[in-house]
PDB file of C-alpha atoms and ligand atoms in Angstrom:
ATOM      1  CA  MET A   1    -121.086   4.072  29.128  1.00  0.00           C
ATOM      2  CA  SER A   2    -117.300   3.803  28.943  1.00  0.00           C
ATOM      3  CA  ALA A   3    -115.240   3.168  25.906  1.00  0.00           C
ATOM      4  CA  VAL A   4    -112.676   0.422  25.456  1.00  0.00           C
ATOM      5  CA  ALA A   5    -109.452   0.865  23.417  1.00  0.00           C
ATOM      6  CA  VAL A   6    -107.738  -2.221  21.927  1.00  0.00           C
ATOM      7  CA  VAL A   7    -104.334  -2.715  20.473  1.00  0.00           C
ATOM      8  CA  GLY A   8    -103.532  -5.963  18.657  1.00  0.00           C
ATOM      9  CA  SER A   9    -103.317  -7.556  15.284  1.00  0.00           C
ATOM     10  CA  VAL A  10    -105.547  -6.932  12.292  1.00  0.00           C
ATOM     11  CA  ALA A  11    -104.774  -9.768   9.929  1.00  0.00           C
ATOM     12  CA  PHE A  12    -105.541 -11.964   7.022  1.00  0.00           C
ATOM     13  CA  ASP A  13    -105.837 -15.645   8.065  1.00  0.00           C
ATOM     14  CA  ASP A  14    -105.608 -18.889   6.221  1.00  0.00           C
ATOM     15  CA  ILE A  15    -107.417 -21.479   8.422  1.00  0.00           C
ATOM     16  CA  GLU A  16    -107.719 -25.217   8.204  1.00  0.00           C
ATOM     17  CA  THR A  17    -110.003 -27.165  10.557  1.00  0.00           C
ATOM     18  CA  PRO A  18    -111.461 -30.653  10.451  1.00  0.00           C
ATOM     19  CA  ALA A  19    -114.699 -28.970   9.047  1.00  0.00           C
ATOM     20  CA  GLY A  20    -112.902 -27.276   6.141  1.00  0.00           C
ATOM     21  CA  ARG A  21    -110.652 -24.412   5.200  1.00  0.00           C
ATOM     22  CA  ALA A  22    -110.880 -20.662   4.573  1.00  0.00           C
ATOM     23  CA  ALA A  23    -108.256 -18.544   2.775  1.00  0.00           C
ATOM     24  CA  HIS A  24    -107.487 -14.859   3.204  1.00  0.00           C
ATOM     25  CA  VAL A  25    -110.237 -14.140   5.709  1.00  0.00           C
ATOM     26  CA  LEU A  26    -110.251 -11.091   7.936  1.00  0.00           C
ATOM     27  CA  GLY A  27    -108.793 -11.978  11.307  1.00  0.00           C
ATOM     28  CA  GLY A  28    -106.486 -10.738  13.961  1.00  0.00           C
ATOM     29  CA  SER A  29    -106.721 -10.510  17.644  1.00  0.00           C
ATOM     30  CA  ALA A  30    -107.809  -6.922  17.755  1.00  0.00           C
ATOM     31  CA  THR A  31    -110.333  -7.364  14.982  1.00  0.00           C
ATOM     32  CA  HIS A  32    -112.211 -10.166  16.688  1.00  0.00           C
ATOM     33  CA  PHE A  33    -112.083  -8.365  20.033  1.00  0.00           C
ATOM     34  CA  ALA A  34    -113.186  -5.024  18.613  1.00  0.00           C
ATOM     35  CA  VAL A  35    -116.230  -6.580  16.669  1.00  0.00           C
ATOM     36  CA  ALA A  36    -117.333  -8.493  19.812  1.00  0.00           C
ATOM     37  CA  ALA A  37    -117.035  -5.491  22.104  1.00  0.00           C
ATOM     38  CA  SER A  38    -118.852  -3.226  19.635  1.00  0.00           C
ATOM     39  CA  TYR A  39    -122.136  -4.959  20.616  1.00  0.00           C
ATOM     40  CA  PHE A  40    -121.771  -3.334  24.070  1.00  0.00           C
ATOM     41  CA  CYS A  41    -119.698  -0.146  23.990  1.00  0.00           C
ATOM     42  CA  PRO A  42    -117.768   2.376  21.963  1.00  0.00           C
ATOM     43  CA  VAL A  43    -114.443   0.840  20.710  1.00  0.00           C
ATOM     44  CA  HIS A  44    -111.244   2.476  19.623  1.00  0.00           C
ATOM     45  CA  LEU A  45    -109.012   0.187  17.479  1.00  0.00           C
ATOM     46  CA  ILE A  46    -105.298   0.765  17.541  1.00  0.00           C
ATOM     47  CA  ALA A  47    -103.469  -1.284  14.894  1.00  0.00           C
ATOM     48  CA  VAL A  48    -101.758  -1.144  11.465  1.00  0.00           C
ATOM     49  CA  VAL A  49    -102.594  -2.607   8.154  1.00  0.00           C
ATOM     50  CA  GLY A  50    -100.789  -2.611   4.785  1.00  0.00           C
ATOM     51  CA  ASP A  51    -101.795  -0.843   1.670  1.00  0.00           C
ATOM     52  CA  ASP A  52    -103.317  -4.149   0.559  1.00  0.00           C
ATOM     53  CA  PHE A  53    -106.196  -3.841   3.097  1.00  0.00           C
ATOM     54  CA  PRO A  54    -109.439  -3.674   1.270  1.00  0.00           C
ATOM     55  CA  ALA A  55    -111.873  -0.722   1.599  1.00  0.00           C
ATOM     56  CA  ASP A  56    -114.856  -3.062   2.208  1.00  0.00           C
ATOM     57  CA  GLU A  57    -113.160  -4.672   5.218  1.00  0.00           C
ATOM     58  CA  ARG A  58    -112.580  -1.205   6.652  1.00  0.00           C
ATOM     59  CA  GLU A  59    -116.199  -0.360   5.913  1.00  0.00           C
ATOM     60  CA  TYR A  60    -117.356  -3.492   7.719  1.00  0.00           C
ATOM     61  CA  LEU A  61    -115.435  -2.481  10.980  1.00  0.00           C
ATOM     62  CA  ALA A  62    -116.718   1.105  10.628  1.00  0.00           C
ATOM     63  CA  SER A  63    -120.328  -0.244  10.233  1.00  0.00           C
ATOM     64  CA  ARG A  64    -119.890  -1.765  13.721  1.00  0.00           C
ATOM     65  CA  GLY A  65    -119.254   1.686  15.057  1.00  0.00           C
ATOM     66  CA  ILE A  66    -115.621   0.929  15.685  1.00  0.00           C
ATOM     67  CA  ASP A  67    -113.337   4.089  15.753  1.00  0.00           C
ATOM     68  CA  LEU A  68    -110.728   3.484  13.008  1.00  0.00           C
ATOM     69  CA  SER A  69    -108.792   6.746  13.522  1.00  0.00           C
ATOM     70  CA  GLY A  70    -106.059   4.659  15.259  1.00  0.00           C
ATOM     71  CA  LEU A  71    -105.959   2.140  12.422  1.00  0.00           C
ATOM     72  CA  GLU A  72    -102.811   3.258  10.423  1.00  0.00           C
ATOM     73  CA  VAL A  73    -102.189   2.294   6.808  1.00  0.00           C
ATOM     74  CA  ARG A  74     -98.498   1.672   6.013  1.00  0.00           C
ATOM     75  CA  PRO A  75     -96.848   0.677   2.719  1.00  0.00           C
ATOM     76  CA  GLY A  76     -96.415  -3.099   2.706  1.00  0.00           C
ATOM     77  CA  ARG A  77     -98.476  -6.147   3.592  1.00  0.00           C
ATOM     78  CA  THR A  78    -101.054  -6.716   6.358  1.00  0.00           C
ATOM     79  CA  PHE A  79    -100.122  -9.103   9.101  1.00  0.00           C
ATOM     80  CA  ARG A  80    -100.714 -12.764   7.936  1.00  0.00           C
ATOM     81  CA  TRP A  81    -101.316 -15.834  10.038  1.00  0.00           C
ATOM     82  CA  SER A  82    -102.046 -19.383   9.000  1.00  0.00           C
ATOM     83  CA  GLY A  83    -103.025 -22.269  11.268  1.00  0.00           C
ATOM     84  CA  ARG A  84    -104.253 -25.753  11.223  1.00  0.00           C
ATOM     85  CA  TYR A  85    -106.427 -27.294  13.945  1.00  0.00           C
ATOM     86  CA  HIS A  86    -106.273 -30.886  15.007  1.00  0.00           C
ATOM     87  CA  GLU A  87    -109.339 -33.265  15.347  1.00  0.00           C
ATOM     88  CA  ASP A  88    -109.168 -32.051  18.945  1.00  0.00           C
ATOM     89  CA  LEU A  89    -110.000 -28.371  18.224  1.00  0.00           C
ATOM     90  CA  ASN A  90    -108.262 -27.221  21.394  1.00  0.00           C
ATOM     91  CA  VAL A  91    -104.963 -28.000  19.623  1.00  0.00           C
ATOM     92  CA  ARG A  92    -103.679 -25.948  16.733  1.00  0.00           C
ATOM     93  CA  ASP A  93    -100.455 -25.530  14.892  1.00  0.00           C
ATOM     94  CA  THR A  94     -99.294 -22.108  13.516  1.00  0.00           C
ATOM     95  CA  LEU A  95     -98.097 -22.839   9.979  1.00  0.00           C
ATOM     96  CA  ALA A  96     -96.924 -19.423   9.140  1.00  0.00           C
ATOM     97  CA  LEU A  97     -96.797 -15.999  10.751  1.00  0.00           C
ATOM     98  CA  GLU A  98     -95.808 -12.845   8.932  1.00  0.00           C
ATOM     99  CA  LEU A  99     -95.696  -9.686  11.048  1.00  0.00           C
ATOM    100  CA  ASN A 100     -95.224  -7.419   7.896  1.00  0.00           C
ATOM    101  CA  VAL A 101     -96.311  -3.865   8.717  1.00  0.00           C
ATOM    102  CA  PHE A 102     -96.491  -4.735  12.411  1.00  0.00           C
ATOM    103  CA  ALA A 103     -92.686  -5.321  12.599  1.00  0.00           C
ATOM    104  CA  ASP A 104     -91.881  -1.637  13.408  1.00  0.00           C
ATOM    105  CA  PHE A 105     -95.350  -0.349  14.438  1.00  0.00           C
ATOM    106  CA  ARG A 106     -94.996   2.100  17.354  1.00  0.00           C
ATOM    107  CA  PRO A 107     -98.344   3.873  17.559  1.00  0.00           C
ATOM    108  CA  ASP A 108     -98.811   7.318  18.929  1.00  0.00           C
ATOM    109  CA  VAL A 109    -102.217   7.050  20.728  1.00  0.00           C
ATOM    110  CA  ALA A 110    -104.529  10.097  20.037  1.00  0.00           C
ATOM    111  CA  ALA A 111    -105.206  12.400  22.986  1.00  0.00           C
ATOM    112  CA  ALA A 112    -108.941  11.423  23.119  1.00  0.00           C
ATOM    113  CA  VAL A 113    -108.216   7.740  23.104  1.00  0.00           C
ATOM    114  CA  ARG A 114    -105.640   7.951  25.880  1.00  0.00           C
ATOM    115  CA  ARG A 115    -108.435   8.736  28.266  1.00  0.00           C
ATOM    116  CA  ALA A 116    -110.369   5.507  27.490  1.00  0.00           C
ATOM    117  CA  PRO A 117    -111.027   3.783  30.889  1.00  0.00           C
ATOM    118  CA  TYR A 118    -110.879   0.218  29.556  1.00  0.00           C
ATOM    119  CA  VAL A 119    -107.868  -0.943  27.719  1.00  0.00           C
ATOM    120  CA  PHE A 120    -107.422  -4.366  26.026  1.00  0.00           C
ATOM    121  CA  LEU A 121    -103.941  -5.368  25.057  1.00  0.00           C
ATOM    122  CA  ALA A 122    -104.872  -8.071  22.558  1.00  0.00           C
ATOM    123  CA  ASN A 123    -102.390 -10.697  21.433  1.00  0.00           C
ATOM    124  CA  ILE A 124     -99.342  -8.994  19.842  1.00  0.00           C
ATOM    125  CA  ASP A 125     -95.670  -8.318  20.760  1.00  0.00           C
ATOM    126  CA  PRO A 126     -95.634  -7.614  24.526  1.00  0.00           C
ATOM    127  CA  ALA A 127     -93.195  -4.725  23.891  1.00  0.00           C
ATOM    128  CA  LEU A 128     -95.805  -3.083  21.649  1.00  0.00           C
ATOM    129  CA  GLN A 129     -98.484  -3.771  24.273  1.00  0.00           C
ATOM    130  CA  GLN A 130     -96.378  -1.972  26.873  1.00  0.00           C
ATOM    131  CA  GLY A 131     -95.649   0.933  24.579  1.00  0.00           C
ATOM    132  CA  VAL A 132     -99.408   1.481  24.111  1.00  0.00           C
ATOM    133  CA  LEU A 133    -100.318   1.028  27.762  1.00  0.00           C
ATOM    134  CA  ASP A 134     -97.755   3.601  28.737  1.00  0.00           C
ATOM    135  CA  GLN A 135     -99.775   6.234  26.809  1.00  0.00           C
ATOM    136  CA  PHE A 136    -103.021   5.770  28.696  1.00  0.00           C
ATOM    137  CA  GLU A 137    -103.859   8.305  31.340  1.00  0.00           C
ATOM    138  CA  ARG A 138    -105.642   6.460  34.114  1.00  0.00           C
ATOM    139  CA  PRO A 139    -107.272   3.314  32.889  1.00  0.00           C
ATOM    140  CA  VAL A 140    -109.719   1.748  35.459  1.00  0.00           C
ATOM    141  CA  LEU A 141    -109.211  -1.771  33.907  1.00  0.00           C
ATOM    142  CA  VAL A 142    -106.424  -3.168  31.796  1.00  0.00           C
ATOM    143  CA  ALA A 143    -106.911  -6.615  30.360  1.00  0.00           C
ATOM    144  CA  CYS A 144    -104.230  -8.462  28.361  1.00  0.00           C
ATOM    145  CA  ASP A 145    -104.055 -11.555  26.162  1.00  0.00           C
ATOM    146  CA  THR A 146    -101.009 -13.286  24.825  1.00  0.00           C
ATOM    147  CA  MET A 147    -100.016 -16.453  23.098  1.00  0.00           C
ATOM    148  CA  ASN A 148     -97.370 -19.261  23.135  1.00  0.00           C
ATOM    149  CA  HIS A 149     -95.359 -17.527  20.450  1.00  0.00           C
ATOM    150  CA  TRP A 150     -94.747 -14.422  22.665  1.00  0.00           C
ATOM    151  CA  ILE A 151     -94.385 -16.431  25.948  1.00  0.00           C
ATOM    152  CA  ALA A 152     -91.524 -18.310  24.253  1.00  0.00           C
ATOM    153  CA  SER A 153     -89.916 -15.427  22.335  1.00  0.00           C
ATOM    154  CA  ALA A 154     -90.643 -12.313  24.513  1.00  0.00           C
ATOM    155  CA  ARG A 155     -90.970 -13.651  28.081  1.00  0.00           C
ATOM    156  CA  GLU A 156     -89.040 -10.690  29.662  1.00  0.00           C
ATOM    157  CA  PRO A 157     -91.213  -7.890  28.316  1.00  0.00           C
ATOM    158  CA  LEU A 158     -94.355 -10.019  29.040  1.00  0.00           C
ATOM    159  CA  GLU A 159     -93.341 -10.627  32.656  1.00  0.00           C
ATOM    160  CA  ALA A 160     -92.636  -6.899  33.095  1.00  0.00           C
ATOM    161  CA  LEU A 161     -96.193  -6.163  31.956  1.00  0.00           C
ATOM    162  CA  LEU A 162     -98.019  -8.489  34.287  1.00  0.00           C
ATOM    163  CA  PRO A 163     -98.038  -6.364  37.532  1.00  0.00           C
ATOM    164  CA  ARG A 164     -99.788  -3.628  35.502  1.00  0.00           C
ATOM    165  CA  ILE A 165    -102.586  -5.987  34.378  1.00  0.00           C
ATOM    166  CA  ASP A 166    -106.064  -6.257  36.040  1.00  0.00           C
ATOM    167  CA  LEU A 167    -107.209  -9.266  33.919  1.00  0.00           C
ATOM    168  CA  LEU A 168    -104.827 -11.596  32.151  1.00  0.00           C
ATOM    169  CA  VAL A 169    -106.595 -13.806  29.533  1.00  0.00           C
ATOM    170  CA  VAL A 170    -104.836 -16.937  28.546  1.00  0.00           C
ATOM    171  CA  ASN A 171    -105.727 -20.470  27.386  1.00  0.00           C
ATOM    172  CA  ASP A 172    -104.726 -23.491  29.489  1.00  0.00           C
ATOM    173  CA  GLU A 173    -101.740 -24.291  27.341  1.00  0.00           C
ATOM    174  CA  GLU A 174    -100.435 -20.740  27.582  1.00  0.00           C
ATOM    175  CA  ALA A 175    -101.081 -20.774  31.379  1.00  0.00           C
ATOM    176  CA  ARG A 176     -98.913 -23.992  31.631  1.00  0.00           C
ATOM    177  CA  LEU A 177     -96.128 -22.517  29.515  1.00  0.00           C
ATOM    178  CA  LEU A 178     -96.168 -19.209  31.460  1.00  0.00           C
ATOM    179  CA  SER A 179     -96.158 -20.716  34.859  1.00  0.00           C
ATOM    180  CA  GLY A 180     -94.321 -23.981  34.434  1.00  0.00           C
ATOM    181  CA  GLU A 181     -97.196 -25.878  36.191  1.00  0.00           C
ATOM    182  CA  ARG A 182     -99.368 -28.524  34.502  1.00  0.00           C
ATOM    183  CA  ASN A 183    -102.335 -28.314  36.868  1.00  0.00           C
ATOM    184  CA  VAL A 184    -104.560 -25.330  35.824  1.00  0.00           C
ATOM    185  CA  ALA A 185    -105.366 -24.253  39.323  1.00  0.00           C
ATOM    186  CA  ARG A 186    -101.626 -24.251  40.387  1.00  0.00           C
ATOM    187  CA  ALA A 187    -100.769 -22.498  37.169  1.00  0.00           C
ATOM    188  CA  ALA A 188    -103.260 -19.806  37.843  1.00  0.00           C
ATOM    189  CA  ARG A 189    -101.800 -19.358  41.397  1.00  0.00           C
ATOM    190  CA  ARG A 190     -98.373 -19.020  40.103  1.00  0.00           C
ATOM    191  CA  ILE A 191     -99.447 -16.542  37.441  1.00  0.00           C
ATOM    192  CA  LEU A 192    -101.283 -14.476  40.109  1.00  0.00           C
ATOM    193  CA  ASP A 193     -98.017 -14.352  42.095  1.00  0.00           C
ATOM    194  CA  ARG A 194     -96.431 -12.552  39.188  1.00  0.00           C
ATOM    195  CA  GLY A 195     -98.744  -9.601  39.453  1.00  0.00           C
ATOM    196  CA  PRO A 196    -102.023  -9.619  37.440  1.00  0.00           C
ATOM    197  CA  ARG A 197    -105.031  -9.005  39.738  1.00  0.00           C
ATOM    198  CA  THR A 198    -107.109 -11.770  38.078  1.00  0.00           C
ATOM    199  CA  VAL A 199    -106.417 -14.499  35.515  1.00  0.00           C
ATOM    200  CA  LEU A 200    -108.967 -15.905  33.153  1.00  0.00           C
ATOM    201  CA  ILE A 201    -108.063 -19.360  31.814  1.00  0.00           C
ATOM    202  CA  LYS A 202    -109.909 -20.304  28.675  1.00  0.00           C
ATOM    203  CA  ARG A 203    -110.290 -24.071  28.181  1.00  0.00           C
ATOM    204  CA  GLY A 204    -111.883 -24.206  24.683  1.00  0.00           C
ATOM    205  CA  GLU A 205    -114.831 -26.476  24.605  1.00  0.00           C
ATOM    206  CA  TYR A 206    -114.684 -26.997  28.332  1.00  0.00           C
ATOM    207  CA  GLY A 207    -115.363 -23.332  29.112  1.00  0.00           C
ATOM    208  CA  ALA A 208    -113.319 -20.848  31.221  1.00  0.00           C
ATOM    209  CA  ILE A 209    -112.256 -20.261  34.840  1.00  0.00           C
ATOM    210  CA  LEU A 210    -111.663 -16.944  36.495  1.00  0.00           C
ATOM    211  CA  PHE A 211    -109.099 -16.972  39.320  1.00  0.00           C
ATOM    212  CA  SER A 212    -108.470 -14.110  41.710  1.00  0.00           C
ATOM    213  CA  PRO A 213    -106.710 -14.381  45.161  1.00  0.00           C
ATOM    214  CA  GLU A 214    -110.272 -14.354  46.776  1.00  0.00           C
ATOM    215  CA  SER A 215    -112.391 -16.398  44.420  1.00  0.00           C
ATOM    216  CA  VAL A 216    -112.768 -18.856  41.601  1.00  0.00           C
ATOM    217  CA  PHE A 217    -115.626 -18.770  38.951  1.00  0.00           C
ATOM    218  CA  ALA A 218    -116.138 -21.349  36.218  1.00  0.00           C
ATOM    219  CA  VAL A 219    -118.380 -21.181  33.272  1.00  0.00           C
ATOM    220  CA  PRO A 220    -118.955 -23.866  30.692  1.00  0.00           C
ATOM    221  CA  ALA A 221    -118.722 -23.407  26.977  1.00  0.00           C
ATOM    222  CA  PHE A 222    -122.077 -23.517  25.194  1.00  0.00           C
ATOM    223  CA  PRO A 223    -122.633 -27.156  24.053  1.00  0.00           C
ATOM    224  CA  LEU A 224    -122.658 -26.649  20.328  1.00  0.00           C
ATOM    225  CA  GLU A 225    -123.029 -29.671  17.959  1.00  0.00           C
ATOM    226  CA  ASP A 226    -120.977 -28.137  15.174  1.00  0.00           C
ATOM    227  CA  VAL A 227    -117.887 -26.084  15.637  1.00  0.00           C
ATOM    228  CA  PHE A 228    -116.527 -24.862  12.338  1.00  0.00           C
ATOM    229  CA  ASP A 229    -113.487 -22.714  13.348  1.00  0.00           C
ATOM    230  CA  PRO A 230    -112.312 -21.815  16.838  1.00  0.00           C
ATOM    231  CA  THR A 231    -110.156 -18.918  15.548  1.00  0.00           C
ATOM    232  CA  GLY A 232    -110.818 -15.794  17.414  1.00  0.00           C
ATOM    233  CA  ALA A 233    -112.899 -17.474  20.078  1.00  0.00           C
ATOM    234  CA  GLY A 234    -110.598 -16.183  22.828  1.00  0.00           C
ATOM    235  CA  ASP A 235    -110.595 -12.678  21.447  1.00  0.00           C
ATOM    236  CA  ALA A 236    -114.402 -12.634  20.988  1.00  0.00           C
ATOM    237  CA  PHE A 237    -114.639 -13.942  24.588  1.00  0.00           C
ATOM    238  CA  ALA A 238    -112.583 -11.090  25.836  1.00  0.00           C
ATOM    239  CA  GLY A 239    -114.500  -8.586  23.604  1.00  0.00           C
ATOM    240  CA  GLY A 240    -117.821  -9.694  25.057  1.00  0.00           C
ATOM    241  CA  MET A 241    -116.447  -9.703  28.566  1.00  0.00           C
ATOM    242  CA  VAL A 242    -114.529  -6.443  28.567  1.00  0.00           C
ATOM    243  CA  GLY A 243    -117.192  -4.750  26.386  1.00  0.00           C
ATOM    244  CA  HIS A 244    -119.895  -5.668  28.861  1.00  0.00           C
ATOM    245  CA  LEU A 245    -117.776  -4.464  31.749  1.00  0.00           C
ATOM    246  CA  ALA A 246    -117.205  -1.176  30.063  1.00  0.00           C
ATOM    247  CA  ALA A 247    -120.909  -0.822  29.315  1.00  0.00           C
ATOM    248  CA  THR A 248    -122.123  -1.501  32.917  1.00  0.00           C
ATOM    249  CA  GLY A 249    -119.142  -0.309  34.826  1.00  0.00           C
ATOM    250  CA  ASP A 250    -120.057  -3.081  37.295  1.00  0.00           C
ATOM    251  CA  ARG A 251    -116.736  -4.560  38.390  1.00  0.00           C
ATOM    252  CA  THR A 252    -118.138  -6.415  41.439  1.00  0.00           C
ATOM    253  CA  ASP A 253    -117.771 -10.105  41.581  1.00  0.00           C
ATOM    254  CA  ALA A 254    -121.463 -10.466  40.341  1.00  0.00           C
ATOM    255  CA  GLY A 255    -120.799  -8.006  37.479  1.00  0.00           C
ATOM    256  CA  LEU A 256    -117.615  -9.804  36.507  1.00  0.00           C
ATOM    257  CA  ARG A 257    -119.451 -13.146  36.393  1.00  0.00           C
ATOM    258  CA  ARG A 258    -122.228 -11.710  34.211  1.00  0.00           C
ATOM    259  CA  ALA A 259    -119.520 -10.309  31.924  1.00  0.00           C
ATOM    260  CA  ILE A 260    -117.811 -13.649  31.663  1.00  0.00           C
ATOM    261  CA  VAL A 261    -121.101 -15.205  30.511  1.00  0.00           C
ATOM    262  CA  TYR A 262    -121.440 -12.591  27.811  1.00  0.00           C
ATOM    263  CA  GLY A 263    -117.816 -13.386  26.835  1.00  0.00           C
ATOM    264  CA  SER A 264    -118.853 -17.164  26.503  1.00  0.00           C
ATOM    265  CA  VAL A 265    -121.901 -16.106  24.360  1.00  0.00           C
ATOM    266  CA  LEU A 266    -119.727 -14.232  21.871  1.00  0.00           C
ATOM    267  CA  ALA A 267    -117.178 -16.976  21.761  1.00  0.00           C
ATOM    268  CA  SER A 268    -119.891 -19.522  21.148  1.00  0.00           C
ATOM    269  CA  TYR A 269    -121.141 -17.596  18.101  1.00  0.00           C
ATOM    270  CA  ILE A 270    -117.802 -16.883  16.445  1.00  0.00           C
ATOM    271  CA  VAL A 271    -116.906 -20.607  16.214  1.00  0.00           C
ATOM    272  CA  GLU A 272    -120.148 -21.259  14.203  1.00  0.00           C
ATOM    273  CA  ASP A 273    -118.524 -20.145  10.982  1.00  0.00           C
ATOM    274  CA  PHE A 274    -115.043 -19.519   9.543  1.00  0.00           C
ATOM    275  CA  GLY A 275    -113.050 -16.336  10.116  1.00  0.00           C
ATOM    276  CA  GLY A 276    -115.528 -14.475  12.235  1.00  0.00           C
ATOM    277  CA  ARG A 277    -118.141 -14.528   9.421  1.00  0.00           C
ATOM    278  CA  ARG A 278    -120.883 -15.363  11.999  1.00  0.00           C
ATOM    279  CA  LEU A 279    -120.399 -12.049  13.693  1.00  0.00           C
ATOM    280  CA  ARG A 280    -121.282 -10.190  10.502  1.00  0.00           C
ATOM    281  CA  THR A 281    -124.881 -11.228  10.917  1.00  0.00           C
ATOM    282  CA  LEU A 282    -125.113 -11.417  14.669  1.00  0.00           C
ATOM    283  CA  THR A 283    -127.719  -9.221  16.412  1.00  0.00           C
ATOM    284  CA  ARG A 284    -128.070  -8.029  19.967  1.00  0.00           C
ATOM    285  CA  ASP A 285    -131.192 -10.210  20.236  1.00  0.00           C
ATOM    286  CA  ASP A 286    -129.207 -13.308  19.369  1.00  0.00           C
ATOM    287  CA  ILE A 287    -126.775 -12.430  22.198  1.00  0.00           C
ATOM    288  CA  GLU A 288    -129.553 -11.974  24.776  1.00  0.00           C
ATOM    289  CA  ARG A 289    -131.317 -15.151  23.653  1.00  0.00           C
ATOM    290  CA  ARG A 290    -128.063 -17.247  24.130  1.00  0.00           C
ATOM    291  CA  TYR A 291    -127.383 -15.421  27.359  1.00  0.00           C
ATOM    292  CA  ARG A 292    -130.692 -16.691  28.726  1.00  0.00           C
ATOM    293  CA  GLN A 293    -129.887 -20.230  27.481  1.00  0.00           C
ATOM    294  CA  PHE A 294    -126.576 -19.959  29.389  1.00  0.00           C
ATOM    295  CA  VAL A 295    -128.437 -19.053  32.581  1.00  0.00           C
ATOM    296  CA  ALA A 296    -130.765 -21.993  32.126  1.00  0.00           C
ATOM    297  CA  LEU A 297    -127.812 -24.259  31.319  1.00  0.00           C
ATOM    298  CA  THR A 298    -126.017 -23.540  34.586  1.00  0.00           C
ATOM    299  CA  GLU A 299    -128.842 -23.026  37.049  1.00  0.00           C
ATOM    300  CA  PHE A 300    -129.516 -25.790  39.609  1.00  0.00           C
TER     301      PHE A 300
HETATM  302  P1  LIG B 401    -107.371 -16.663  18.968  1.00  0.00           P
HETATM  303  O1  LIG B 401    -107.935 -17.872  18.202  1.00  0.00           O
HETATM  304  O2  LIG B 401    -108.333 -16.035  19.895  1.00  0.00           O
HETATM  305  O3  LIG B 401    -106.051 -17.048  19.594  1.00  0.00           O
HETATM  306  O4  LIG B 401    -106.988 -15.517  17.898  1.00  0.00           O
HETATM  307  C1  LIG B 401    -106.498 -15.832  16.611  1.00  0.00           C
HETATM  308  C2  LIG B 401    -106.190 -14.669  15.846  1.00  0.00           C
HETATM  309  O5  LIG B 401    -105.017 -14.047  16.326  1.00  0.00           O
HETATM  310  C3  LIG B 401    -106.068 -14.914  14.440  1.00  0.00           C
HETATM  311  O6  LIG B 401    -107.134 -14.217  13.645  1.00  0.00           O
HETATM  312  C4  LIG B 401    -104.688 -14.368  14.033  1.00  0.00           C
HETATM  313  O7  LIG B 401    -104.661 -13.541  12.983  1.00  0.00           O
HETATM  314  C5  LIG B 401    -104.143 -13.719  15.231  1.00  0.00           C
HETATM  315  N1  LIG B 401    -102.852 -14.228  15.643  1.00  0.00           N
HETATM  316  C6  LIG B 401    -102.230 -15.374  15.454  1.00  0.00           C
HETATM  317  N2  LIG B 401    -101.021 -15.482  15.885  1.00  0.00           N
HETATM  318  C7  LIG B 401    -100.695 -14.198  16.410  1.00  0.00           C
HETATM  319  C8  LIG B 401     -99.587 -13.529  16.979  1.00  0.00           C
HETATM  320  N3  LIG B 401     -98.490 -14.264  17.300  1.00  0.00           N
HETATM  321  N4  LIG B 401     -99.675 -12.317  17.339  1.00  0.00           N
HETATM  322  C9  LIG B 401    -100.761 -11.585  17.180  1.00  0.00           C
HETATM  323  N5  LIG B 401    -101.890 -12.112  16.556  1.00  0.00           N
HETATM  324  C10 LIG B 401    -101.868 -13.422  16.157  1.00  0.00           C
END
């Protein structure tokens, strides 16, 4: 079984959704990814937190078997993000974003971690994503996420990264911003022209579509009656998907499709409670049960 290394944010979030609010919950793109992937394969986390990061949150991540030797602690405050979702949960506003200790984070990836075959560049400054990717020896699969904030403020380093990416994970709004095309299929085509081997476009409650030059695969989102908080759904999706790929090593079209369904399963769980809380009690049996429900849902 291969390991996956992830670089991205470890954060505290303040979240408001139509279902309620949560303050100062453990979040961050790398956190949600790492927890989701940890159900499938070994995970190395590369990130930085401030000296305000509590020991019990560290213990929670360690309890998932996540390697925290690359989680630096620096004097200062941990990354903070606050966001508010609209009635349409696919739309959210960032109310505040404080990079704090991330502002000058330039990690030196440990020798053992540099050999990880699967690399996930979770949502963070593209220059930092690139600096980390440069340190890996020969990854077999590099996946990358980003966000409106970086597409608007760091387009050049982001575009420079794209030809080195096997799987770009974006939501439909980000795909439009990155490509300048409104239609999702056209946007995907334009993005593929810029270098990534495949692009996965997440469409919130409508599911996700994987585009490659040869094929298109669509998966619905699990039809939940109550969605409390969509934060981290994209990262949990990527964690389930890349984690499953690392566990099986099956990068055929069929293997990729199964991995996407596992990604959808993890995403469907994380939205059931605020701030990734649902993943704290999630079991591998829960994952397999919902995987079978997904199969039944899409079989005809
Ligand atoms: P997602 O809902 O999958 O986009 O992920 C949301 C998570 O990403 C939250 O837990 C935030 O802490 C984190 N986040 C929000 N904005 C940024 C940003 N600009 N860079 C890195 N991480 C961010």
